[in-house]
Amino acid sequence: MAALTLCARINGGVGLLCGGLAAGALIRFREGLTTLASDPASGADLLLAPARRGERLSPVDISSTPTETAHDTFFSMYKKAFRVSEREDDHAILSVVLVYNVAVTYHVLGSSYGTASDLKKARQLYTRVYSALTEDLQDNLGEKAILLLATCNNLGHVHSLLMNNREALFSFRHLEGTTALVEDSGIASVHLEFFIMAVVLGRAHEDGQPFTSPAA
């Protein structure tokens, strides 16, 4: 029952976020976090289980949210949240997707309205997701590979907005390495293209060439 409730909270929050209702999305996601914390079997420490077959994560465009101010950085925000399969019952998957979606909501708010407090919350949550996903890269990430790429990219974008240039460059190196790592993971090319282009444009930016953000 807890897994079904979590799926409903996650997908309901994503629906609100896609409709431009970031505040409502945060409420729904927080309800999910409460559900997660109240279940002793939830695996709320974000430990990841082996990937199974079948579509478990679905990136959803949230470009209808307010547009962020343009910045000359290595990164363009990957403006997608993640839905989960309604039959997903792995609390580790649900928890890491839920925390990512909270992070991307704060990211949208911070980049749209210039609120450093929201960006700092996003940074903290992305860092938590990144740590969980990279705890053991010997595991087969499967469909979670795109979640790792999104986290690397967006963490770097947040660092850029907060003028943490050293950390932003460090994040770019992680994105560069992760993209090479997961190219053969079976991730759909339509999802991978954004990150490949982000790496290409980031390298050009380093070389002093004109920088154009990739389209999510």
PDB file of C-alpha atoms in Angstrom:
ATOM      1  CA  MET A   1       0.000   0.000   0.000  1.00  0.00           C
ATOM      2  CA  ALA A   2       2.848   2.420   0.844  1.00  0.00           C
ATOM      3  CA  ALA A   3       4.398   1.864  -2.601  1.00  0.00           C
ATOM      4  CA  LEU A   4       1.096   2.626  -4.335  1.00  0.00           C
ATOM      5  CA  THR A   5       0.737   5.782  -2.273  1.00  0.00           C
ATOM      6  CA  LEU A   6       4.295   6.848  -3.112  1.00  0.00           C
ATOM      7  CA  CYS A   7       3.703   6.311  -6.832  1.00  0.00           C
ATOM      8  CA  ALA A   8       0.557   8.427  -6.627  1.00  0.00           C
ATOM      9  CA  ARG A   9       2.374  11.210  -4.735  1.00  0.00           C
ATOM     10  CA  ILE A  10       5.277  11.234  -7.192  1.00  0.00           C
ATOM     11  CA  ASN A  11       3.175  11.205 -10.350  1.00  0.00           C
ATOM     12  CA  GLY A  12       0.659  13.651  -8.915  1.00  0.00           C
ATOM     13  CA  GLY A  13       3.440  16.074  -8.037  1.00  0.00           C
ATOM     14  CA  VAL A  14       4.958  15.755 -11.503  1.00  0.00           C
ATOM     15  CA  GLY A  15       1.571  16.530 -13.028  1.00  0.00           C
ATOM     16  CA  LEU A  16       1.294  19.704 -10.952  1.00  0.00           C
ATOM     17  CA  LEU A  17       4.859  20.711 -11.838  1.00  0.00           C
ATOM     18  CA  CYS A  18       4.170  20.194 -15.546  1.00  0.00           C
ATOM     19  CA  GLY A  19       1.191  22.515 -15.149  1.00  0.00           C
ATOM     20  CA  GLY A  20       3.394  25.246 -13.716  1.00  0.00           C
ATOM     21  CA  LEU A  21       2.172  24.692 -10.144  1.00  0.00           C
ATOM     22  CA  ALA A  22       5.518  24.288  -8.402  1.00  0.00           C
ATOM     23  CA  ALA A  23       4.161  25.135  -4.938  1.00  0.00           C
ATOM     24  CA  GLY A  24       1.459  22.480  -5.262  1.00  0.00           C
ATOM     25  CA  ALA A  25       4.034  19.989  -6.521  1.00  0.00           C
ATOM     26  CA  LEU A  26       6.180  20.579  -3.440  1.00  0.00           C
ATOM     27  CA  ILE A  27       3.203  19.846  -1.192  1.00  0.00           C
ATOM     28  CA  ARG A  28       2.522  16.581  -3.006  1.00  0.00           C
ATOM     29  CA  PHE A  29       6.188  15.555  -2.960  1.00  0.00           C
ATOM     30  CA  ARG A  30       6.446  16.360   0.756  1.00  0.00           C
ATOM     31  CA  GLU A  31       3.455  14.120   1.368  1.00  0.00           C
ATOM     32  CA  GLY A  32       5.448  11.426  -0.412  1.00  0.00           C
ATOM     33  CA  LEU A  33       8.441  12.046   1.839  1.00  0.00           C
ATOM     34  CA  THR A  34       6.173  11.709   4.861  1.00  0.00           C
ATOM     35  CA  THR A  35       4.862   8.407   3.517  1.00  0.00           C
ATOM     36  CA  LEU A  36       8.428   7.259   2.909  1.00  0.00           C
ATOM     37  CA  ALA A  37       9.587   8.186   6.413  1.00  0.00           C
ATOM     38  CA  SER A  38       6.633   6.461   8.064  1.00  0.00           C
ATOM     39  CA  ASP A  39       7.337   3.092   6.438  1.00  0.00           C
ATOM     40  CA  PRO A  40      10.112   1.163   8.262  1.00  0.00           C
ATOM     41  CA  ALA A  41      10.584  -1.060   5.202  1.00  0.00           C
ATOM     42  CA  SER A  42      10.995   1.845   2.826  1.00  0.00           C
ATOM     43  CA  GLY A  43      14.773   1.817   2.496  1.00  0.00           C
ATOM     44  CA  ALA A  44      14.659   5.574   2.959  1.00  0.00           C
ATOM     45  CA  ASP A  45      18.456   5.729   3.080  1.00  0.00           C
ATOM     46  CA  LEU A  46      18.311   5.669  -0.752  1.00  0.00           C
ATOM     47  CA  LEU A  47      20.147   2.369  -1.132  1.00  0.00           C
ATOM     48  CA  LEU A  48      19.640   1.211  -4.695  1.00  0.00           C
ATOM     49  CA  ALA A  49      18.383  -2.225  -5.672  1.00  0.00           C
ATOM     50  CA  PRO A  50      19.364  -3.943  -8.957  1.00  0.00           C
ATOM     51  CA  ALA A  51      17.444  -2.680 -11.970  1.00  0.00           C
ATOM     52  CA  ARG A  52      14.656  -4.844 -13.362  1.00  0.00           C
ATOM     53  CA  ARG A  53      13.325  -5.094 -16.875  1.00  0.00           C
ATOM     54  CA  GLY A  54      10.541  -2.840 -18.072  1.00  0.00           C
ATOM     55  CA  GLU A  55      10.067   0.921 -18.125  1.00  0.00           C
ATOM     56  CA  ARG A  56      10.280   2.198 -14.581  1.00  0.00           C
ATOM     57  CA  LEU A  57      11.242   5.868 -15.012  1.00  0.00           C
ATOM     58  CA  SER A  58       9.781   8.280 -17.565  1.00  0.00           C
ATOM     59  CA  PRO A  59      11.276  11.777 -18.071  1.00  0.00           C
ATOM     60  CA  VAL A  60       8.516  14.380 -18.373  1.00  0.00           C
ATOM     61  CA  ASP A  61       9.031  17.848 -19.834  1.00  0.00           C
ATOM     62  CA  ILE A  62       8.440  20.698 -17.389  1.00  0.00           C
ATOM     63  CA  SER A  63       9.231  23.501 -19.825  1.00  0.00           C
ATOM     64  CA  SER A  64       5.849  25.111 -19.088  1.00  0.00           C
ATOM     65  CA  THR A  65       7.351  26.283 -15.809  1.00  0.00           C
ATOM     66  CA  PRO A  66       8.773  29.846 -15.725  1.00  0.00           C
ATOM     67  CA  THR A  67      11.844  30.320 -17.897  1.00  0.00           C
ATOM     68  CA  GLU A  68      15.139  30.744 -16.117  1.00  0.00           C
ATOM     69  CA  THR A  69      17.305  33.788 -16.726  1.00  0.00           C
ATOM     70  CA  ALA A  70      20.013  33.104 -19.325  1.00  0.00           C
ATOM     71  CA  HIS A  71      23.503  32.602 -17.875  1.00  0.00           C
ATOM     72  CA  ASP A  72      26.861  32.075 -19.562  1.00  0.00           C
ATOM     73  CA  THR A  73      27.655  28.727 -17.947  1.00  0.00           C
ATOM     74  CA  PHE A  74      28.746  25.208 -18.829  1.00  0.00           C
ATOM     75  CA  PHE A  75      25.195  24.048 -18.313  1.00  0.00           C
ATOM     76  CA  SER A  76      21.622  24.352 -19.408  1.00  0.00           C
ATOM     77  CA  MET A  77      19.046  23.027 -16.967  1.00  0.00           C
ATOM     78  CA  TYR A  78      17.611  19.621 -17.830  1.00  0.00           C
ATOM     79  CA  LYS A  79      13.989  20.643 -17.315  1.00  0.00           C
ATOM     80  CA  LYS A  80      12.463  17.242 -16.794  1.00  0.00           C
ATOM     81  CA  ALA A  81      10.939  15.534 -13.790  1.00  0.00           C
ATOM     82  CA  PHE A  82      10.458  11.770 -13.555  1.00  0.00           C
ATOM     83  CA  ARG A  83       7.253   9.770 -13.391  1.00  0.00           C
ATOM     84  CA  VAL A  84       7.350   6.185 -12.154  1.00  0.00           C
ATOM     85  CA  SER A  85       5.459   3.088 -13.191  1.00  0.00           C
ATOM     86  CA  GLU A  86       2.228   2.816 -11.230  1.00  0.00           C
ATOM     87  CA  ARG A  87       3.260  -0.753 -10.356  1.00  0.00           C
ATOM     88  CA  GLU A  88       6.703   0.194  -9.070  1.00  0.00           C
ATOM     89  CA  ASP A  89       7.198  -1.364  -5.637  1.00  0.00           C
ATOM     90  CA  ASP A  90      10.908  -0.806  -5.027  1.00  0.00           C
ATOM     91  CA  HIS A  91      11.129   1.799  -2.275  1.00  0.00           C
ATOM     92  CA  ALA A  92      14.759   2.538  -3.124  1.00  0.00           C
ATOM     93  CA  ILE A  93      13.786   3.570  -6.657  1.00  0.00           C
ATOM     94  CA  LEU A  94      10.779   5.523  -5.426  1.00  0.00           C
ATOM     95  CA  SER A  95      12.790   7.358  -2.791  1.00  0.00           C
ATOM     96  CA  VAL A  96      15.582   8.478  -5.101  1.00  0.00           C
ATOM     97  CA  VAL A  97      13.096   9.647  -7.769  1.00  0.00           C
ATOM     98  CA  LEU A  98      11.078  11.492  -5.149  1.00  0.00           C
ATOM     99  CA  VAL A  99      14.118  13.347  -3.798  1.00  0.00           C
ATOM    100  CA  TYR A 100      15.233  14.223  -7.348  1.00  0.00           C
ATOM    101  CA  ASN A 101      11.780  15.626  -8.136  1.00  0.00           C
ATOM    102  CA  VAL A 102      11.833  17.783  -4.999  1.00  0.00           C
ATOM    103  CA  ALA A 103      15.274  19.024  -6.057  1.00  0.00           C
ATOM    104  CA  VAL A 104      14.167  19.898  -9.579  1.00  0.00           C
ATOM    105  CA  THR A 105      11.150  21.776  -8.186  1.00  0.00           C
ATOM    106  CA  TYR A 106      13.352  23.944  -5.971  1.00  0.00           C
ATOM    107  CA  HIS A 107      15.701  24.320  -8.945  1.00  0.00           C
ATOM    108  CA  VAL A 108      12.869  25.644 -11.114  1.00  0.00           C
ATOM    109  CA  LEU A 109      11.808  28.103  -8.415  1.00  0.00           C
ATOM    110  CA  GLY A 110      15.352  29.272  -7.728  1.00  0.00           C
ATOM    111  CA  SER A 111      16.401  29.707 -11.349  1.00  0.00           C
ATOM    112  CA  SER A 112      13.134  31.389 -12.328  1.00  0.00           C
ATOM    113  CA  TYR A 113      12.912  33.891  -9.478  1.00  0.00           C
ATOM    114  CA  GLY A 114      16.547  34.248  -8.444  1.00  0.00           C
ATOM    115  CA  THR A 115      16.007  32.871  -4.939  1.00  0.00           C
ATOM    116  CA  ALA A 116      19.318  31.612  -3.589  1.00  0.00           C
ATOM    117  CA  SER A 117      17.601  29.755  -0.733  1.00  0.00           C
ATOM    118  CA  ASP A 118      15.704  27.564  -3.215  1.00  0.00           C
ATOM    119  CA  LEU A 119      18.861  26.942  -5.231  1.00  0.00           C
ATOM    120  CA  LYS A 120      20.719  25.891  -2.088  1.00  0.00           C
ATOM    121  CA  LYS A 121      17.940  23.439  -1.224  1.00  0.00           C
ATOM    122  CA  ALA A 122      18.145  22.043  -4.756  1.00  0.00           C
ATOM    123  CA  ARG A 123      21.921  21.706  -4.455  1.00  0.00           C
ATOM    124  CA  GLN A 124      21.628  19.787  -1.191  1.00  0.00           C
ATOM    125  CA  LEU A 125      19.027  17.393  -2.591  1.00  0.00           C
ATOM    126  CA  TYR A 126      20.808  16.815  -5.909  1.00  0.00           C
ATOM    127  CA  THR A 127      23.976  16.035  -3.940  1.00  0.00           C
ATOM    128  CA  ARG A 128      22.048  13.454  -1.917  1.00  0.00           C
ATOM    129  CA  VAL A 129      20.700  11.808  -5.068  1.00  0.00           C
ATOM    130  CA  TYR A 130      24.136  11.855  -6.714  1.00  0.00           C
ATOM    131  CA  SER A 131      25.714  10.196  -3.681  1.00  0.00           C
ATOM    132  CA  ALA A 132      23.092   7.446  -3.716  1.00  0.00           C
ATOM    133  CA  LEU A 133      23.417   6.775  -7.423  1.00  0.00           C
ATOM    134  CA  THR A 134      27.217   6.699  -7.412  1.00  0.00           C
ATOM    135  CA  GLU A 135      27.603   4.664  -4.239  1.00  0.00           C
ATOM    136  CA  ASP A 136      28.531   1.629  -6.311  1.00  0.00           C
ATOM    137  CA  LEU A 137      28.927   2.265 -10.017  1.00  0.00           C
ATOM    138  CA  GLN A 138      29.721  -1.406 -10.534  1.00  0.00           C
ATOM    139  CA  ASP A 139      25.977  -2.025 -10.278  1.00  0.00           C
ATOM    140  CA  ASN A 140      23.971  -1.949 -13.473  1.00  0.00           C
ATOM    141  CA  LEU A 141      22.220   1.408 -13.361  1.00  0.00           C
ATOM    142  CA  GLY A 142      19.780   0.390 -16.093  1.00  0.00           C
ATOM    143  CA  GLU A 143      17.078   3.008 -16.485  1.00  0.00           C
ATOM    144  CA  LYS A 144      18.482   4.894 -13.508  1.00  0.00           C
ATOM    145  CA  ALA A 145      21.335   6.007 -15.796  1.00  0.00           C
ATOM    146  CA  ILE A 146      19.288   8.924 -17.106  1.00  0.00           C
ATOM    147  CA  LEU A 147      18.525   9.972 -13.527  1.00  0.00           C
ATOM    148  CA  LEU A 148      22.263  10.074 -12.800  1.00  0.00           C
ATOM    149  CA  LEU A 149      22.908  12.165 -15.921  1.00  0.00           C
ATOM    150  CA  ALA A 150      20.102  14.567 -15.035  1.00  0.00           C
ATOM    151  CA  THR A 151      21.457  14.918 -11.512  1.00  0.00           C
ATOM    152  CA  CYS A 152      25.043  15.571 -12.670  1.00  0.00           C
ATOM    153  CA  ASN A 153      23.865  18.180 -15.150  1.00  0.00           C
ATOM    154  CA  ASN A 154      21.452  19.992 -12.861  1.00  0.00           C
ATOM    155  CA  LEU A 155      23.793  20.004  -9.890  1.00  0.00           C
ATOM    156  CA  GLY A 156      26.344  21.738 -12.108  1.00  0.00           C
ATOM    157  CA  HIS A 157      23.734  24.235 -13.295  1.00  0.00           C
ATOM    158  CA  VAL A 158      22.817  25.088  -9.706  1.00  0.00           C
ATOM    159  CA  HIS A 159      26.482  25.565  -8.808  1.00  0.00           C
ATOM    160  CA  SER A 160      26.816  27.912 -11.795  1.00  0.00           C
ATOM    161  CA  LEU A 161      23.818  29.977 -10.720  1.00  0.00           C
ATOM    162  CA  LEU A 162      25.266  30.232  -7.206  1.00  0.00           C
ATOM    163  CA  MET A 163      28.587  31.342  -8.721  1.00  0.00           C
ATOM    164  CA  ASN A 164      30.372  28.292  -7.333  1.00  0.00           C
ATOM    165  CA  ASN A 165      32.599  28.114 -10.396  1.00  0.00           C
ATOM    166  CA  ARG A 166      35.028  25.502  -9.112  1.00  0.00           C
ATOM    167  CA  GLU A 167      32.194  23.170  -8.100  1.00  0.00           C
ATOM    168  CA  ALA A 168      30.448  23.795 -11.427  1.00  0.00           C
ATOM    169  CA  LEU A 169      33.553  22.734 -13.327  1.00  0.00           C
ATOM    170  CA  PHE A 170      33.863  19.677 -11.090  1.00  0.00           C
ATOM    171  CA  SER A 171      30.234  18.802 -11.915  1.00  0.00           C
ATOM    172  CA  PHE A 172      30.952  19.210 -15.616  1.00  0.00           C
ATOM    173  CA  ARG A 173      33.803  16.707 -15.345  1.00  0.00           C
ATOM    174  CA  HIS A 174      31.413  14.286 -13.650  1.00  0.00           C
ATOM    175  CA  LEU A 175      28.816  14.809 -16.387  1.00  0.00           C
ATOM    176  CA  GLU A 176      31.489  14.249 -19.022  1.00  0.00           C
ATOM    177  CA  GLY A 177      32.647  11.015 -17.413  1.00  0.00           C
ATOM    178  CA  THR A 178      29.146   9.772 -16.644  1.00  0.00           C
ATOM    179  CA  THR A 179      27.986  10.352 -20.214  1.00  0.00           C
ATOM    180  CA  ALA A 180      30.840   8.194 -21.493  1.00  0.00           C
ATOM    181  CA  LEU A 181      30.089   5.592 -18.814  1.00  0.00           C
ATOM    182  CA  VAL A 182      26.411   5.132 -19.664  1.00  0.00           C
ATOM    183  CA  GLU A 183      26.487   5.442 -23.461  1.00  0.00           C
ATOM    184  CA  ASP A 184      26.351   1.638 -23.736  1.00  0.00           C
ATOM    185  CA  SER A 185      23.852   1.172 -20.902  1.00  0.00           C
ATOM    186  CA  GLY A 186      20.874   0.814 -23.215  1.00  0.00           C
ATOM    187  CA  ILE A 187      19.510   4.283 -22.462  1.00  0.00           C
ATOM    188  CA  ALA A 188      17.346   5.532 -25.347  1.00  0.00           C
ATOM    189  CA  SER A 189      19.235   7.841 -27.700  1.00  0.00           C
ATOM    190  CA  VAL A 190      16.449  10.415 -27.526  1.00  0.00           C
ATOM    191  CA  HIS A 191      17.210  10.801 -23.810  1.00  0.00           C
ATOM    192  CA  LEU A 192      20.981  10.674 -24.191  1.00  0.00           C
ATOM    193  CA  GLU A 193      21.231  13.359 -26.895  1.00  0.00           C
ATOM    194  CA  PHE A 194      20.755  16.288 -24.507  1.00  0.00           C
ATOM    195  CA  PHE A 195      23.680  15.217 -22.346  1.00  0.00           C
ATOM    196  CA  ILE A 196      26.007  14.416 -25.254  1.00  0.00           C
ATOM    197  CA  MET A 197      25.313  17.876 -26.670  1.00  0.00           C
ATOM    198  CA  ALA A 198      25.800  19.434 -23.232  1.00  0.00           C
ATOM    199  CA  VAL A 199      29.260  17.861 -23.036  1.00  0.00           C
ATOM    200  CA  VAL A 200      30.164  19.017 -26.564  1.00  0.00           C
ATOM    201  CA  LEU A 201      29.016  22.564 -25.864  1.00  0.00           C
ATOM    202  CA  GLY A 202      30.684  22.582 -22.465  1.00  0.00           C
ATOM    203  CA  ARG A 203      34.013  21.680 -24.047  1.00  0.00           C
ATOM    204  CA  ALA A 204      33.520  24.450 -26.605  1.00  0.00           C
ATOM    205  CA  HIS A 205      32.744  26.868 -23.785  1.00  0.00           C
ATOM    206  CA  GLU A 206      35.992  25.897 -22.088  1.00  0.00           C
ATOM    207  CA  ASP A 207      37.828  26.663 -25.331  1.00  0.00           C
ATOM    208  CA  GLY A 208      36.278  30.115 -25.507  1.00  0.00           C
ATOM    209  CA  GLN A 209      33.906  29.356 -28.379  1.00  0.00           C
ATOM    210  CA  PRO A 210      30.337  30.736 -28.485  1.00  0.00           C
ATOM    211  CA  PHE A 211      28.100  28.794 -26.121  1.00  0.00           C
ATOM    212  CA  THR A 212      24.562  27.719 -27.009  1.00  0.00           C
ATOM    213  CA  SER A 213      22.478  25.725 -24.551  1.00  0.00           C
ATOM    214  CA  PRO A 214      21.164  22.354 -25.735  1.00  0.00           C
ATOM    215  CA  ALA A 215      17.417  21.967 -26.100  1.00  0.00           C
ATOM    216  CA  ALA A 216      15.970  19.642 -23.465  1.00  0.00           C
TER     217      ALA A 216
END
